[in-house]
Amino acid sequence: MTNILSLVELGKEGWERVLSESAAMKARFRAGIHDSFCQGRTLGMYFEKPSLRTRVSLESAMNSLGGSAICLEADSPGRFWARESVKDQARVMSRLVGAVAMRTFSHAVIEEFAREGSVPVINVLSDYSHPTQVIADFLTFREYRGDLRGRKLVYLGDGNNVARSLVAASALSGVRLVWSGPAGYRLEPSYIEMVREKLGGVDFAEEPDPRKAVAGADVVYTDVWASMGQEAEAGRREDAFKPYQVNAGLLAAAPPEAVVMHCLPAHRGAEITDEAMDGGQSAVYDQAENRMHVYRGIFSLLFR
Ligand code: CP
Ligand code: NVA
């Protein structure tokens, strides 16, 4: 494994390796076993958007393995790349750090950085996808359900970065993914087709009625209605997405053992209610914890 740009590019073998290494590194962490194979290594991080989980998980993972991390932050889109070209930064950073994690507005920037640099590049959220989030989500899903083949994941809401990665992960795991949301916010049919072609099939369906969608669900997953950078559209989106809120009423239409997931941060009272977040079916904090274990797994594959 070199880069993690998208789950489709990671492919079946990379997917299985990263999941099993993350589970192994989590077990070592839980057993109090200290590894230090990142000693003398530095991770460079670009954050063009805010972060709690991702940034803290990356640093915490690196620290726990004896390495260190340096974070570059910008508060407006494109600020990093106005000062100096992506190409030059990729070449310079490749001389200075052992790997680079990037959260950007433009996915193309991450791809260019990976092409021009010579160290591994990890996409830690772009407008296109959020692969490391979804690796943690499926590690969580496995912990709850074991073998995932034939399981059903229902995603309610925006056909966004997280949703795209969930489609790819479902194809890689033999999971049926049902999307439920308003017509204007569907996942692009061309994306579904690309996943089908590249990964040899995907069990994907759309169900506009959220109560029908969650019938028989193993996982009921949602994300914010307006992603970072879409704040100006929040009002319009709220009206469109209201019927898709994950609440006690909707969960009553799902099996009682269905697991509630959200990548966080959540807007409590909007896409998900307090009772769904805090109830016994919620796995949201397990997902958050697994973000760190996944980065420890990734660093083990990159640096050990
Ligand atoms: N889920 C997630 O990526 O959270 P942060 O934006 O806080 O990193
Ligand atoms: N779709 C959300 C995910 C945040 C982790 C966003 O891009 O803001």
Short mmCIF file of N, CA, C and O and ligand atoms in Angstrom, two decimals, residues 49-50 53-54 103 124-127 130 133 155 158 160-163 223-231 262-265 291, ligand 2:
data_model
loop_
_atom_site.label_atom_id
_atom_site.label_comp_id
_atom_site.label_asym_id
_atom_site.label_seq_id
_atom_site.Cartn_x
_atom_site.Cartn_y
_atom_site.Cartn_z
N LYS A 49 -9.85 22.58 6.09
CA LYS A 49 -11.17 22.67 6.71
C LYS A 49 -11.02 22.26 8.17
O LYS A 49 -10.04 21.58 8.50
N PRO A 50 -11.97 22.62 9.04
CA PRO A 50 -11.84 22.25 10.46
C PRO A 50 -11.85 20.74 10.67
O PRO A 50 -12.27 19.98 9.80
N ARG A 53 -11.99 14.94 15.15
CA ARG A 53 -11.64 13.52 15.13
C ARG A 53 -10.40 13.22 14.30
O ARG A 53 -9.48 12.51 14.73
N THR A 54 -10.38 13.71 13.07
CA THR A 54 -9.34 13.30 12.13
C THR A 54 -7.97 13.78 12.60
O THR A 54 -7.02 13.02 12.65
N ARG A 103 -6.57 17.19 4.05
CA ARG A 103 -8.01 17.51 4.04
C ARG A 103 -8.16 18.78 3.20
O ARG A 103 -7.71 19.86 3.62
N VAL A 124 -7.73 12.59 3.87
CA VAL A 124 -8.50 12.58 5.12
C VAL A 124 -9.72 13.50 5.02
O VAL A 124 -10.12 14.10 6.01
N LEU A 125 -10.30 13.55 3.88
CA LEU A 125 -11.56 14.21 3.49
C LEU A 125 -11.31 15.22 2.38
O LEU A 125 -10.52 16.16 2.52
N SER A 126 -12.01 14.99 1.30
CA SER A 126 -12.10 16.00 0.23
C SER A 126 -13.58 16.14 -0.09
O SER A 126 -14.41 15.42 0.47
N ASP A 127 -13.91 17.03 -1.03
CA ASP A 127 -15.31 17.15 -1.42
C ASP A 127 -15.80 15.86 -2.09
O ASP A 127 -17.00 15.61 -2.14
N HIS A 130 -14.28 10.42 1.65
CA HIS A 130 -13.72 10.42 3.01
C HIS A 130 -13.36 8.96 3.35
O HIS A 130 -13.97 8.33 4.22
N GLN A 133 -12.52 7.67 7.08
CA GLN A 133 -13.72 7.64 7.91
C GLN A 133 -14.46 6.32 7.72
O GLN A 133 -14.85 5.64 8.67
N TYR A 155 -28.34 4.54 4.12
CA TYR A 155 -27.78 5.88 4.29
C TYR A 155 -28.87 6.89 3.98
O TYR A 155 -29.43 6.89 2.88
N ASP A 158 -27.66 13.38 2.33
CA ASP A 158 -26.97 13.96 1.18
C ASP A 158 -26.03 12.94 0.49
O ASP A 158 -25.26 12.26 1.17
N ASN A 160 -23.10 12.73 -0.51
CA ASN A 160 -21.88 13.54 -0.39
C ASN A 160 -20.62 12.68 -0.34
O ASN A 160 -20.64 11.48 -0.67
N ASN A 161 -19.51 13.28 0.11
CA ASN A 161 -18.21 12.61 0.22
C ASN A 161 -18.29 11.30 1.03
O ASN A 161 -17.79 10.25 0.59
N VAL A 162 -18.95 11.37 2.19
CA VAL A 162 -19.05 10.18 3.04
C VAL A 162 -19.89 9.11 2.34
O VAL A 162 -19.54 7.92 2.30
N ALA A 163 -20.99 9.54 1.73
CA ALA A 163 -21.88 8.59 1.04
C ALA A 163 -21.13 7.89 -0.11
O ALA A 163 -21.28 6.67 -0.29
N ASP A 223 -25.43 11.68 7.91
CA ASP A 223 -24.37 12.68 7.98
C ASP A 223 -25.06 14.04 7.93
O ASP A 223 -26.26 14.13 7.65
N VAL A 224 -24.28 15.10 8.14
CA VAL A 224 -24.85 16.45 8.10
C VAL A 224 -25.52 16.72 6.75
O VAL A 224 -25.14 16.14 5.73
N TRP A 225 -26.51 17.61 6.76
CA TRP A 225 -27.22 17.94 5.52
C TRP A 225 -26.43 18.95 4.69
O TRP A 225 -26.56 18.99 3.47
N ALA A 226 -25.65 19.80 5.36
CA ALA A 226 -24.78 20.75 4.64
C ALA A 226 -23.35 20.48 5.10
O ALA A 226 -23.03 20.65 6.28
N SER A 227 -22.51 20.06 4.17
CA SER A 227 -21.12 19.76 4.51
C SER A 227 -20.31 21.04 4.66
O SER A 227 -20.77 22.13 4.28
N MET A 228 -19.08 20.88 5.16
CA MET A 228 -18.19 22.04 5.31
C MET A 228 -18.02 22.71 3.95
O MET A 228 -17.73 22.04 2.96
N GLY A 229 -18.25 24.01 3.91
CA GLY A 229 -18.18 24.74 2.64
C GLY A 229 -19.55 24.99 2.04
O GLY A 229 -19.69 25.79 1.12
N GLN A 230 -20.60 24.32 2.57
CA GLN A 230 -21.96 24.49 2.01
C GLN A 230 -22.86 25.24 2.98
O GLN A 230 -24.08 25.17 2.87
N GLU A 231 -22.26 25.97 3.92
CA GLU A 231 -23.03 26.60 5.00
C GLU A 231 -24.10 27.54 4.44
O GLU A 231 -25.20 27.64 5.00
N HIS A 262 -23.16 7.67 12.57
CA HIS A 262 -22.98 9.06 12.08
C HIS A 262 -21.48 9.30 12.13
O HIS A 262 -20.84 8.99 13.14
N CYS A 263 -20.93 9.88 11.09
CA CYS A 263 -19.48 10.11 11.09
C CYS A 263 -19.08 11.20 12.07
O CYS A 263 -17.92 11.26 12.47
N LEU A 264 -20.02 12.09 12.43
CA LEU A 264 -19.79 13.25 13.31
C LEU A 264 -18.85 14.24 12.60
O LEU A 264 -18.03 13.79 11.81
N PRO A 265 -18.95 15.54 12.86
CA PRO A 265 -19.81 16.15 13.86
C PRO A 265 -21.28 16.09 13.47
O PRO A 265 -21.61 16.17 12.29
N ARG A 291 -11.47 5.71 14.46
CA ARG A 291 -10.68 6.55 13.57
C ARG A 291 -9.19 6.43 13.92
O ARG A 291 -8.33 6.30 13.07
N1 NVA B 2 -19.86 15.46 4.86
C1 NVA B 2 -19.21 16.10 5.98
C2 NVA B 2 -18.34 15.13 6.70
C3 NVA B 2 -17.62 15.69 7.91
C4 NVA B 2 -16.72 14.68 8.55
C5 NVA B 2 -18.40 17.28 5.48
O1 NVA B 2 -17.74 17.16 4.43
O2 NVA B 2 -18.43 18.33 6.13
#
